[in-house]
PDB file of C-alpha atoms in Angstrom:
ATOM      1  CA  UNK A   1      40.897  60.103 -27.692  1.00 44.00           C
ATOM      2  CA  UNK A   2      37.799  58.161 -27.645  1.00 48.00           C
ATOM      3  CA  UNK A   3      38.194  53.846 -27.771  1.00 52.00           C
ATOM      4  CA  UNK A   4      36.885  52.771 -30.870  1.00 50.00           C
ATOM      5  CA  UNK A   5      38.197  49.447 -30.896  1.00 54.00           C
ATOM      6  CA  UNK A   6      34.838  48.134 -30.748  1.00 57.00           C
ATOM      7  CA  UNK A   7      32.750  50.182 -33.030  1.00 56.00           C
ATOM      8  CA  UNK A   8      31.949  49.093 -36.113  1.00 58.00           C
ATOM      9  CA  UNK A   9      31.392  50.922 -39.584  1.00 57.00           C
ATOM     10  CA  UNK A  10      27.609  51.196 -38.816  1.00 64.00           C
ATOM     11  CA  UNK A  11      28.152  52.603 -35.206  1.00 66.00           C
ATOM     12  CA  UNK A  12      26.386  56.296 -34.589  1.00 71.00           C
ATOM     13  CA  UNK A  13      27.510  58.535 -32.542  1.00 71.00           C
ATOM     14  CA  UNK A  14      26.119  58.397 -28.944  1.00 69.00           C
ATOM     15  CA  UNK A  15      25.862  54.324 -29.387  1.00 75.00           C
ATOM     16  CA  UNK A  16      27.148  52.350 -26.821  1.00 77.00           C
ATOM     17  CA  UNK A  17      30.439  50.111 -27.555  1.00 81.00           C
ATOM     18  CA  UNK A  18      29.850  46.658 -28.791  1.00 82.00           C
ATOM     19  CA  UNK A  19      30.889  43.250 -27.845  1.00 79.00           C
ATOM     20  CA  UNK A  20      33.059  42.784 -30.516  1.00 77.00           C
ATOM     21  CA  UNK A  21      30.985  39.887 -31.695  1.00 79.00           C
ATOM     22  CA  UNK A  22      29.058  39.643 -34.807  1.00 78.00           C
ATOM     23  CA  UNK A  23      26.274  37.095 -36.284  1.00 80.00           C
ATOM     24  CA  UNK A  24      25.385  37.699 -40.252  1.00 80.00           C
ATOM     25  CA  UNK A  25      26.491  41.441 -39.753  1.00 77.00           C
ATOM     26  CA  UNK A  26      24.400  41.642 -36.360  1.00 82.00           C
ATOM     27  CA  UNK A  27      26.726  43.301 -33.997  1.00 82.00           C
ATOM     28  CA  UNK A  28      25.390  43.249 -29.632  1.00 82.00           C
ATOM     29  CA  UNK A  29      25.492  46.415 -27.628  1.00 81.00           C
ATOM     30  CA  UNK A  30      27.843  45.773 -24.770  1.00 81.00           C
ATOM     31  CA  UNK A  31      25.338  47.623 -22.218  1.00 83.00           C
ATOM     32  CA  UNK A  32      25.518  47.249 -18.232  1.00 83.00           C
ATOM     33  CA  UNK A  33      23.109  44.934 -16.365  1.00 86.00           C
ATOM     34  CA  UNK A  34      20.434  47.137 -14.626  1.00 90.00           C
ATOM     35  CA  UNK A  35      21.197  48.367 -11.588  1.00 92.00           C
ATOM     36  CA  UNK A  36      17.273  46.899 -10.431  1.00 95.00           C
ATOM     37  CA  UNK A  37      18.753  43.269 -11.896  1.00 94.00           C
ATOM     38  CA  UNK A  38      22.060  42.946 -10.225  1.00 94.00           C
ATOM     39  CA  UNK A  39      20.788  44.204  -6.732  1.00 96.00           C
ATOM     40  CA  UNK A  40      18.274  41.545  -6.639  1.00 96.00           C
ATOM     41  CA  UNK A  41      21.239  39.455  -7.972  1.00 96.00           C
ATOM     42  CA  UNK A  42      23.243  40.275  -4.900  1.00 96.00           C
ATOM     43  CA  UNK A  43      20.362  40.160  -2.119  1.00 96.00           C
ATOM     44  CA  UNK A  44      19.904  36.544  -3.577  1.00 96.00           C
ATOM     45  CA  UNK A  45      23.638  35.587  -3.165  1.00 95.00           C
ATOM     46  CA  UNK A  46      23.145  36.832   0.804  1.00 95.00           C
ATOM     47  CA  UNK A  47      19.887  35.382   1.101  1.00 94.00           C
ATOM     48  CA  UNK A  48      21.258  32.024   0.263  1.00 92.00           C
ATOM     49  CA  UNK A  49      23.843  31.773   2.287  1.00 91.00           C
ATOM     50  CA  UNK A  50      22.215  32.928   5.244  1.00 91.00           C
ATOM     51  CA  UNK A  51      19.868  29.947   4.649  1.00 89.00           C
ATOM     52  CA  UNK A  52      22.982  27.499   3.975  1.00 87.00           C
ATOM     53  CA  UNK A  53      23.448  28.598   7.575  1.00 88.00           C
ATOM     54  CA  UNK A  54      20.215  28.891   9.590  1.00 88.00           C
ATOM     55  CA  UNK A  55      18.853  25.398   7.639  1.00 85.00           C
ATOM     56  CA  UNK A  56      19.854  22.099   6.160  1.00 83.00           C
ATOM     57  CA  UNK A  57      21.384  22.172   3.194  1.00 78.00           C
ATOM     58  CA  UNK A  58      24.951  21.132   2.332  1.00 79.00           C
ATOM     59  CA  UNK A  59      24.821  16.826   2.111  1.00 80.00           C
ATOM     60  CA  UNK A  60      27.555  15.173   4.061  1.00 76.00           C
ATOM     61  CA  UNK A  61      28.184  11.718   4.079  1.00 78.00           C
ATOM     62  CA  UNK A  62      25.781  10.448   6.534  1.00 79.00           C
ATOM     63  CA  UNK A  63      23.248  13.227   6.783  1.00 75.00           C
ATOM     64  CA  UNK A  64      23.008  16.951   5.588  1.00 75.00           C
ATOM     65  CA  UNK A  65      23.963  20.023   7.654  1.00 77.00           C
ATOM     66  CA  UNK A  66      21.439  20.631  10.317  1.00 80.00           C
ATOM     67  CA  UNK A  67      21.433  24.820  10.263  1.00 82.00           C
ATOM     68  CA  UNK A  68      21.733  26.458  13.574  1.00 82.00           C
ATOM     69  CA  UNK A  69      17.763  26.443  14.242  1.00 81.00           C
ATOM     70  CA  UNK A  70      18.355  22.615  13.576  1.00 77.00           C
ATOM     71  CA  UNK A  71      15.281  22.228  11.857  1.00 79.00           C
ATOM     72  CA  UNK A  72      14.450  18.674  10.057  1.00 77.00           C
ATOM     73  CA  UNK A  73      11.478  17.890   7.506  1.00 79.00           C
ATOM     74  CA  UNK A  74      11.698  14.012   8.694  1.00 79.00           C
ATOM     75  CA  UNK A  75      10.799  15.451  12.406  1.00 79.00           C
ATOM     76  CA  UNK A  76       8.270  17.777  10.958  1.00 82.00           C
ATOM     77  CA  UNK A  77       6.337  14.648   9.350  1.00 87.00           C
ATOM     78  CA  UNK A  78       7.093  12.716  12.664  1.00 85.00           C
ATOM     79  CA  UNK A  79       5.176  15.080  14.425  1.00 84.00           C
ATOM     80  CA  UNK A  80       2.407  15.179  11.915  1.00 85.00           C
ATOM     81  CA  UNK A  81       2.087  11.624  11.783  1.00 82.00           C
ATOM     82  CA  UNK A  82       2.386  11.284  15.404  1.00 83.00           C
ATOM     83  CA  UNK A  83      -0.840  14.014  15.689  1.00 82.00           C
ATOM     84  CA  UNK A  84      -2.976  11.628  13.083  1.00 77.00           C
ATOM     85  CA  UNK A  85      -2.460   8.761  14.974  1.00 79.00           C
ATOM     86  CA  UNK A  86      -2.835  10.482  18.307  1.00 82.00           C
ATOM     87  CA  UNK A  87      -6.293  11.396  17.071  1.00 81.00           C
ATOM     88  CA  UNK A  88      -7.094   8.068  15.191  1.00 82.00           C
ATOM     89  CA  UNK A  89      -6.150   6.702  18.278  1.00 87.00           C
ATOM     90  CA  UNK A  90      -9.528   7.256  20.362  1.00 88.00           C
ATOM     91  CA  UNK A  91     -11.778   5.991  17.246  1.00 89.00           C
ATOM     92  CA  UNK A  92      -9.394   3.074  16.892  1.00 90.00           C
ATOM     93  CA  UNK A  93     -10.220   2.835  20.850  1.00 92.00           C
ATOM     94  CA  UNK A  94     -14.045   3.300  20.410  1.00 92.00           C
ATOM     95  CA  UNK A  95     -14.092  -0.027  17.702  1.00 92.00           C
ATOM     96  CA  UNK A  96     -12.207  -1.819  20.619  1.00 91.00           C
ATOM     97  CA  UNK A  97     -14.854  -0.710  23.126  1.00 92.00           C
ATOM     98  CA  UNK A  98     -17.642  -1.970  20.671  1.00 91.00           C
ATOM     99  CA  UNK A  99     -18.598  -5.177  19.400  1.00 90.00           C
ATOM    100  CA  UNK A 100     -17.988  -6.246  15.823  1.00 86.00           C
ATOM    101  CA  UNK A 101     -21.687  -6.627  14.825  1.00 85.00           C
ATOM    102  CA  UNK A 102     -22.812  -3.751  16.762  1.00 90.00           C
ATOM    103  CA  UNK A 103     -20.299  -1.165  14.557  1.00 89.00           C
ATOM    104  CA  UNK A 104     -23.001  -0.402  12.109  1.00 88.00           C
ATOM    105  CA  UNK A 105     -25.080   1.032  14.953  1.00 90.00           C
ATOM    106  CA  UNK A 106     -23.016   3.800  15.028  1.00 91.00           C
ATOM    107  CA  UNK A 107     -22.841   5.520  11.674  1.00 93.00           C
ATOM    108  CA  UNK A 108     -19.965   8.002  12.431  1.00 92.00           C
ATOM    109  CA  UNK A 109     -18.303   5.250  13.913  1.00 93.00           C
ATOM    110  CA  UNK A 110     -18.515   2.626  10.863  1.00 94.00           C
ATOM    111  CA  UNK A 111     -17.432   4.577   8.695  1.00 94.00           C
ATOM    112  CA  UNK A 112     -14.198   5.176  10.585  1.00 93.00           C
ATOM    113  CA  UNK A 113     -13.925   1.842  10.899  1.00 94.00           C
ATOM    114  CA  UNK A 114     -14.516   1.092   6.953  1.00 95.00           C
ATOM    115  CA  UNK A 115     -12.097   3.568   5.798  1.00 94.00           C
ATOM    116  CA  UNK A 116      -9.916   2.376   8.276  1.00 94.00           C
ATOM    117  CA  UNK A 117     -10.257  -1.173   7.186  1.00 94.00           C
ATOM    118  CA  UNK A 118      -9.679  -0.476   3.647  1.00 95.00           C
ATOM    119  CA  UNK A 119      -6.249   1.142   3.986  1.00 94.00           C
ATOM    120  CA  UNK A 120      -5.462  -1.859   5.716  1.00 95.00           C
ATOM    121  CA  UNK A 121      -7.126  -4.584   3.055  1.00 96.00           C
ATOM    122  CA  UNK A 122      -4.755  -2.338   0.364  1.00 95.00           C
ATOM    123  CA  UNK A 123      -1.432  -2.944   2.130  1.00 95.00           C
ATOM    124  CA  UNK A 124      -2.231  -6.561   3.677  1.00 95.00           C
ATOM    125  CA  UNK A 125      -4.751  -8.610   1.772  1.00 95.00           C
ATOM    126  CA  UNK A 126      -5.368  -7.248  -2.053  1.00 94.00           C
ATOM    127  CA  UNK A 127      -2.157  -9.249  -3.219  1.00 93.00           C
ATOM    128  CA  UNK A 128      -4.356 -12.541  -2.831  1.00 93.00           C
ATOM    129  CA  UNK A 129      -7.663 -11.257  -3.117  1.00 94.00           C
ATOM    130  CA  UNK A 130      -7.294  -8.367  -5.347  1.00 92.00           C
ATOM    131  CA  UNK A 131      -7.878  -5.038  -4.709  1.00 91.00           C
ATOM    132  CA  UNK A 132     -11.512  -4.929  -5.230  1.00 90.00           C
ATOM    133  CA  UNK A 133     -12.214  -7.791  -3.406  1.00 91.00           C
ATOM    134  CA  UNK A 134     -12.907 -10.284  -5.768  1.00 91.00           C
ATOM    135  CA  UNK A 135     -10.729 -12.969  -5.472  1.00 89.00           C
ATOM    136  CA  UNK A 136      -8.288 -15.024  -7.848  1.00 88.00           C
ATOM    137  CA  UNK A 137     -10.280 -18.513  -8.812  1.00 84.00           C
ATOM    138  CA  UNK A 138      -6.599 -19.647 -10.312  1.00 81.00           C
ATOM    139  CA  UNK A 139      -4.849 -19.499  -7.364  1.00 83.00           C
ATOM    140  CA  UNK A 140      -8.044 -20.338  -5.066  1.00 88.00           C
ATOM    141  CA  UNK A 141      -8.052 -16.997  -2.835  1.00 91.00           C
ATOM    142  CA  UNK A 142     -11.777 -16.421  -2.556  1.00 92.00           C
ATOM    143  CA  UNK A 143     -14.319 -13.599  -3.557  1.00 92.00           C
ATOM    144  CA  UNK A 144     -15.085 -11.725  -0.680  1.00 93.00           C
ATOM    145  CA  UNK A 145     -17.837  -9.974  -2.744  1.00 91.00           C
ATOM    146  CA  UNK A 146     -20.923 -12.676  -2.477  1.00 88.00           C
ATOM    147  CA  UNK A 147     -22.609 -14.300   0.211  1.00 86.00           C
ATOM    148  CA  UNK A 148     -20.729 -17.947  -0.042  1.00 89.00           C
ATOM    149  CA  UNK A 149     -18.522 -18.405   2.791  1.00 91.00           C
ATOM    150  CA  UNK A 150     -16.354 -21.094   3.406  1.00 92.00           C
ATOM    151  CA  UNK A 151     -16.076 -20.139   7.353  1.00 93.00           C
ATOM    152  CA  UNK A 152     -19.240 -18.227   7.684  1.00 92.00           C
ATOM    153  CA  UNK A 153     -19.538 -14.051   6.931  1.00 92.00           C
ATOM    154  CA  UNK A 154     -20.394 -12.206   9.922  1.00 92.00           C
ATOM    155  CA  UNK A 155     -18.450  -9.563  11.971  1.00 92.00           C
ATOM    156  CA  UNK A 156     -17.592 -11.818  14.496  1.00 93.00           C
ATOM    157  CA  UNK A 157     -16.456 -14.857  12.161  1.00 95.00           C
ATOM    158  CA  UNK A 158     -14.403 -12.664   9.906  1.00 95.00           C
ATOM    159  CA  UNK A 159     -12.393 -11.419  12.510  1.00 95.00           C
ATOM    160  CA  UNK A 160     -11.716 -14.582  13.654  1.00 96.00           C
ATOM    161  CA  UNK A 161     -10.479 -15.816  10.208  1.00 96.00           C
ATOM    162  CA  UNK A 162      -8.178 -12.746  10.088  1.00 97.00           C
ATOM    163  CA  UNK A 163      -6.848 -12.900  13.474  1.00 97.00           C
ATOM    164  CA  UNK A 164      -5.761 -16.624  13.162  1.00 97.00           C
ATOM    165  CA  UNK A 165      -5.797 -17.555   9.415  1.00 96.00           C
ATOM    166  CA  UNK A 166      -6.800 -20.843   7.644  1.00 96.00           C
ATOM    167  CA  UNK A 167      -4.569 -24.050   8.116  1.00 95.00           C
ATOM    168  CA  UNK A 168      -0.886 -21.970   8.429  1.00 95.00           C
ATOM    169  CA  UNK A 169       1.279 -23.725  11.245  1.00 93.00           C
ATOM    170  CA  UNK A 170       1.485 -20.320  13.330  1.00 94.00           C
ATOM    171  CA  UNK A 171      -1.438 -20.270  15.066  1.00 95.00           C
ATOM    172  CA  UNK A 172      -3.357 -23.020  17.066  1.00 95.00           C
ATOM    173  CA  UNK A 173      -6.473 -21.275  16.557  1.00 95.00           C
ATOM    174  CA  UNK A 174      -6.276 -21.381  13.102  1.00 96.00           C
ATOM    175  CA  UNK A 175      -9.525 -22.767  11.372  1.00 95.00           C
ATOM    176  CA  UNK A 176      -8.493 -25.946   9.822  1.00 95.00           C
ATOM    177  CA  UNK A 177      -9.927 -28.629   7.804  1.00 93.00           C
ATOM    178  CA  UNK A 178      -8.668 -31.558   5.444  1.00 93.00           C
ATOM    179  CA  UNK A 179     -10.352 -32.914   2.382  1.00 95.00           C
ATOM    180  CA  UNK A 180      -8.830 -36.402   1.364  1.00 96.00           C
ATOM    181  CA  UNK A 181      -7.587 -36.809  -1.435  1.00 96.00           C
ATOM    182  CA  UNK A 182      -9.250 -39.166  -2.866  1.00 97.00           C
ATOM    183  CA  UNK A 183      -7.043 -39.947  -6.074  1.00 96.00           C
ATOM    184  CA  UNK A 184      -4.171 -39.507  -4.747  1.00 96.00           C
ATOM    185  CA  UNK A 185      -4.664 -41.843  -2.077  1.00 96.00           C
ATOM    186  CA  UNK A 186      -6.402 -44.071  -4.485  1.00 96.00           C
ATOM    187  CA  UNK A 187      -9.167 -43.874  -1.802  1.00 96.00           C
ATOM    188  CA  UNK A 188     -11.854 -44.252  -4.640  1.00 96.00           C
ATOM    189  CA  UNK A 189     -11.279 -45.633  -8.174  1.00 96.00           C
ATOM    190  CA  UNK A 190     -11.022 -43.772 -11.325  1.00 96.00           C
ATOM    191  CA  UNK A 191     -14.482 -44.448 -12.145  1.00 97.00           C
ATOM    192  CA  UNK A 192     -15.739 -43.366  -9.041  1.00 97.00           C
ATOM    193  CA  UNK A 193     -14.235 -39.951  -9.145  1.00 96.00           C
ATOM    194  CA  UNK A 194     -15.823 -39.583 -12.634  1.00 97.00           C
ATOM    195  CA  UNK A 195     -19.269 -40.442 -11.350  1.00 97.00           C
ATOM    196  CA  UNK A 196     -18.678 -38.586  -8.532  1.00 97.00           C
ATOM    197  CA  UNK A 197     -17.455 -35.275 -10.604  1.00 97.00           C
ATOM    198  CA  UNK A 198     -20.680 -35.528 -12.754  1.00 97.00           C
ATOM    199  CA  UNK A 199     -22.776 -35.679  -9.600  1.00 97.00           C
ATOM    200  CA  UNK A 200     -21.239 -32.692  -8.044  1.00 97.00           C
ATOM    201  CA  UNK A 201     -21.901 -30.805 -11.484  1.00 97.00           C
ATOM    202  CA  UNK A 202     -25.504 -32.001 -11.486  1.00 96.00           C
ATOM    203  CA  UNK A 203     -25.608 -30.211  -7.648  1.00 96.00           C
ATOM    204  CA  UNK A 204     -25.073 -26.700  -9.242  1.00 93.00           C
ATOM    205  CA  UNK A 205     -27.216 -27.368 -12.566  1.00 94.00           C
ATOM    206  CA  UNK A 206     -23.861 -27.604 -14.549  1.00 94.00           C
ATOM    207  CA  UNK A 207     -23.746 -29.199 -17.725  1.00 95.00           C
ATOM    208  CA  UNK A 208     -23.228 -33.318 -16.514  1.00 95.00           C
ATOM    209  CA  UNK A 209     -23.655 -36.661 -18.068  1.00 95.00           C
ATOM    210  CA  UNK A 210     -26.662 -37.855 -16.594  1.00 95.00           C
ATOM    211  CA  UNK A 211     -25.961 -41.840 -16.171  1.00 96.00           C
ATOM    212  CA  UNK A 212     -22.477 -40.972 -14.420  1.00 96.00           C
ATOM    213  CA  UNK A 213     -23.701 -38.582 -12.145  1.00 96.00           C
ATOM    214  CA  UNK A 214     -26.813 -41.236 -11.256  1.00 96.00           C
ATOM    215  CA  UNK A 215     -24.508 -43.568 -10.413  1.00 96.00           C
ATOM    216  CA  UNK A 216     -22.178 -40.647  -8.352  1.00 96.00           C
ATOM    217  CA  UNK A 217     -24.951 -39.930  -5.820  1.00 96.00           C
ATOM    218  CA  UNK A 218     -23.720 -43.164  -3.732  1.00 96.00           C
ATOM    219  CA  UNK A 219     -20.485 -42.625  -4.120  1.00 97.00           C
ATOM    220  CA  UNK A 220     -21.176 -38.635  -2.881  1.00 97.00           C
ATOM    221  CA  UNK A 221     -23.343 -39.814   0.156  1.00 96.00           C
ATOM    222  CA  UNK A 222     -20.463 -42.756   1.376  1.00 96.00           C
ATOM    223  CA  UNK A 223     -17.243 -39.983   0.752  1.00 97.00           C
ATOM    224  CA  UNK A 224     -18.572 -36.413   0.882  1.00 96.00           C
ATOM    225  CA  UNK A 225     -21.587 -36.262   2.036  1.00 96.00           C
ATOM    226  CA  UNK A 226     -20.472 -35.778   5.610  1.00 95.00           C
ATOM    227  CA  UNK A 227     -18.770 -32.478   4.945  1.00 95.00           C
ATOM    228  CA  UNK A 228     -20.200 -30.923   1.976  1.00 96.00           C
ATOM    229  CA  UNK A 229     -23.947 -32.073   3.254  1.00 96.00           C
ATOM    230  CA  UNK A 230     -26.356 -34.159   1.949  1.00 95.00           C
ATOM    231  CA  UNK A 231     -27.880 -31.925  -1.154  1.00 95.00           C
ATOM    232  CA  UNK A 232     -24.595 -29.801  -1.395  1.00 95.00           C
ATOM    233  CA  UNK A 233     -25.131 -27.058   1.174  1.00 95.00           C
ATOM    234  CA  UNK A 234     -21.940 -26.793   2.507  1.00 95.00           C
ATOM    235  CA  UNK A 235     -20.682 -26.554   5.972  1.00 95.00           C
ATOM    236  CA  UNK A 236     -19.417 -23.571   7.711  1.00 93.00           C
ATOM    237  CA  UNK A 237     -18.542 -25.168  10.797  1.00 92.00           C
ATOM    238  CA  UNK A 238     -15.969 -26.811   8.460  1.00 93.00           C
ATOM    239  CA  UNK A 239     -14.863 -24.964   6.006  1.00 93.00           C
ATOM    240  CA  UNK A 240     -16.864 -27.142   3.458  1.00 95.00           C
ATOM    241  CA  UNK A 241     -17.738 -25.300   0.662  1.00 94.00           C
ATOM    242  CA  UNK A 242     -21.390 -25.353  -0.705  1.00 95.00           C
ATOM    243  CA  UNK A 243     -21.775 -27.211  -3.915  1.00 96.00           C
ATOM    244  CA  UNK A 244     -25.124 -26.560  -5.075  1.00 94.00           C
ATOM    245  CA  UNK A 245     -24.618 -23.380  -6.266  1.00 92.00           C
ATOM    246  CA  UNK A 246     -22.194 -22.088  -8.997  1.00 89.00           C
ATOM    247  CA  UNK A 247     -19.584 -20.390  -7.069  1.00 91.00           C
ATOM    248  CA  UNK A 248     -16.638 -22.113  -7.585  1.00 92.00           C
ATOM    249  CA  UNK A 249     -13.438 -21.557  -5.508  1.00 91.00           C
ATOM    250  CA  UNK A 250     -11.033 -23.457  -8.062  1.00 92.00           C
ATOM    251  CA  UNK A 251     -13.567 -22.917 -10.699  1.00 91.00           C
ATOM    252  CA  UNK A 252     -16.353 -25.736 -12.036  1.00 92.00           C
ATOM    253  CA  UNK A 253     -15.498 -27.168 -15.059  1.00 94.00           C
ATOM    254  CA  UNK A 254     -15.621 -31.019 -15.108  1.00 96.00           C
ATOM    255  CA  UNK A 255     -11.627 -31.138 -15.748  1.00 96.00           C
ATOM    256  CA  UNK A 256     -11.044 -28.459 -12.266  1.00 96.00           C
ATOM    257  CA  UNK A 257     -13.950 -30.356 -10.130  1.00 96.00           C
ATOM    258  CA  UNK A 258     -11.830 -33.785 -11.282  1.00 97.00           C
ATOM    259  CA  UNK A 259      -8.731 -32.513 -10.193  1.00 96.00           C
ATOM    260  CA  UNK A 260     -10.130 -31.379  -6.523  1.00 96.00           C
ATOM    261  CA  UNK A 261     -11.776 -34.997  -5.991  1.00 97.00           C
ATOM    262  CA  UNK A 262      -8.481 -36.211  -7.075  1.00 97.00           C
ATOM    263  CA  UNK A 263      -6.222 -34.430  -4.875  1.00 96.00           C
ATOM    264  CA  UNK A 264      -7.826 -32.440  -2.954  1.00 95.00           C
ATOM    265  CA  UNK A 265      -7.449 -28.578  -1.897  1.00 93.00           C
ATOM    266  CA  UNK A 266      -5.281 -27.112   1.085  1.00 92.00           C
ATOM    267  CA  UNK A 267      -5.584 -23.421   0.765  1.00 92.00           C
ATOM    268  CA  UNK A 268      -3.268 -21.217   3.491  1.00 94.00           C
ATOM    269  CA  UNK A 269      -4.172 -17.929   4.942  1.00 95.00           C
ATOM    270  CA  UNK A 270      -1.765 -16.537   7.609  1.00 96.00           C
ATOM    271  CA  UNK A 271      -2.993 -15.126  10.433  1.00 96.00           C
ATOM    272  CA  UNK A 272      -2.399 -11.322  10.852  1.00 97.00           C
ATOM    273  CA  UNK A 273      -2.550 -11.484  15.058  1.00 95.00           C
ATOM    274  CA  UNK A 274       1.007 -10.576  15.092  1.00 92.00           C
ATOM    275  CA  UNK A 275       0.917  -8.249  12.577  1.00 94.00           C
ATOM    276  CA  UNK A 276      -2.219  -6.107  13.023  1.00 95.00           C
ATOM    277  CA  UNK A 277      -3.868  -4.618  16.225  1.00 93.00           C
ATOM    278  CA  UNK A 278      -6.755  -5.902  16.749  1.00 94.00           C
ATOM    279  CA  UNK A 279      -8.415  -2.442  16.586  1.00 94.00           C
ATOM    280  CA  UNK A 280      -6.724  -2.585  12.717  1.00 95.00           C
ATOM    281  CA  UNK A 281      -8.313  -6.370  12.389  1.00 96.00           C
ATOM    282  CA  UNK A 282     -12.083  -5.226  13.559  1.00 95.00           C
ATOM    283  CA  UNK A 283     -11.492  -2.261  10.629  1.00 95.00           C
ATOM    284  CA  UNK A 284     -10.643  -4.753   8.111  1.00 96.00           C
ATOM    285  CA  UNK A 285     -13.250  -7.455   9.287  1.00 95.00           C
ATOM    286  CA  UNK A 286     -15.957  -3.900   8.868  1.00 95.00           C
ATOM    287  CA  UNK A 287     -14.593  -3.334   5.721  1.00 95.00           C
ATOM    288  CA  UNK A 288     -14.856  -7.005   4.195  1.00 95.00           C
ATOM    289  CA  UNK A 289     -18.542  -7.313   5.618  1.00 94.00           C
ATOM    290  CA  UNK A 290     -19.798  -4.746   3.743  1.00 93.00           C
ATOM    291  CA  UNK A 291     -17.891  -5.240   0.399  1.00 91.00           C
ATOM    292  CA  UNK A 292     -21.189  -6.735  -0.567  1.00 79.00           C
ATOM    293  CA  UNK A 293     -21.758 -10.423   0.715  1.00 72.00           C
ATOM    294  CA  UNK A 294     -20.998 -10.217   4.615  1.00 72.00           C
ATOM    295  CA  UNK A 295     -23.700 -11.847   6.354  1.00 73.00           C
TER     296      UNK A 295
END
């Protein structure tokens, strides 16, 4: 005797039996996976355990199973890595070979170098001096994008600023320069740093009072003179910025000019010798030239 424990009222003859389970009235056929569906089902199962054997795959508490062909990804990217370099390697050897300013005289070359320079700007100096180059006037970390630099802009003089830094204690070749402070110090009097400000600001065209600033050109030619020159032009050699123009390091309002006079500035860049090679410091030096103001 046929089973018809799971056939329902509306079950024809020839219908398969159902799964016993019914939704508003709808009753499922209880039909057999295709044969097609479960041996793909099956070759999967033996597939992946013949590649939990032959490759990493079960974790363990240090590292995962390394497979009898012992294959690793992280030694796969090694490799890879180790080819890019390997290749990199004789360009990075070619900037070596050539000096700074003569880079541009090889096209292929420059760009390398360029490239090169500004992978290395990214990781080591766009946290000060952003990652387009232009600087952060609050915090004093200058614009590498125009022509006004503090320790001159060619190939040669920015790699030395890299290499050794500005005024950090690691380096004895570190460029280095003081400005009093002459407020602090109560090296001039109040009235004397206002005169002074206001002749400063009349240097750049800035908006100044006139009779203060009048009066500010001695005390500028006795106290700053020296450094910052005579009409304002700054002094590489130094580190003295120029003031006759309007870019400002600290920014150039009477209030920020003030406060320099008054206590002076002491910015700190370290020195990347022991942290770059210099191959890696002559690509970054290539790259900051020609951000737009290298001279």
């Amino acid at each position: 005797m046929a089973d018809n424990s799971n056939k329902s009222a509306n079950h024809q003859k020839g219908d398969p039996n159902t799964t016993g389970h019914s939704w508003d009235g709808i009753e499922e056929f209880d039909n057999p996976m295709p044969r097609w569906w479960v041996w793909i089902f099956i070759l999967c199962v033996i597939w992946s355990v013949g590649y939990w054997v032959v490759y990493p795959a079960w974790p363990g508490m240090n590292q995962a199973t390394s497979g009898v062909l012992g294959y690793a990804s992280r030694a796969e990217v090694a490799e890879e890595i180790a080819a890019f370099e390997e290749r990199h390697d004789v360009l990075f050897a070619q900037i070596l070979e050539t000096e700074p300013g003569e880079l541009q005289n090889d096209q292929d070359l420059h760009r390398f170098a360029v490239n090169a320079g500004a992978s290395v700007f990214a990781a080591q100096c766009s946290q000060c001096h952003g990652a387009g180059g232009a600087g952060v006037q609050a915090g004093g970390f200058p614009n590498l994008l125009d022509d006004d630099w503090l320790w001159g802009g060619s190939h040669d003089e920015i790699v030395q600023t890299v290499t050794y830094g500005i005024r950090n204690e690691e380096y004895l070749d570190a460029r280095y320069s003081q400005m009093p402070a002459f407020g602090r110090d109560e090296l001039l009097s109040e009235e004397e740093m206002r005169q002074a400000t206001h002749f400063v600001l009349s240097l750049s065209g800035s908006d100044h009072e006139a009779e203060l600033a009048s009066a500010g050109a001695e005390v500028y030619d006795y106290n700053c003179s020296s450094c910052h020159g005579v009409e304002g032009e700054g002094d590489t050699f130094l580190g003295a910025p120029a003031l006759n123009d309007q870019i400002w390091l600290y920014g150039g309002s009477e209030e920020i000019v003030y406060e320099s006079i008054y206590n002076a500035r002491f910015g700190v860049m370290p020195g990347f010798d022991n942290r770059l090679r210099e191959a890696e410091i002559r690509a970054v030096a290539a790259y900051v030239h020609q951000l737009g103001g290298g001279e």
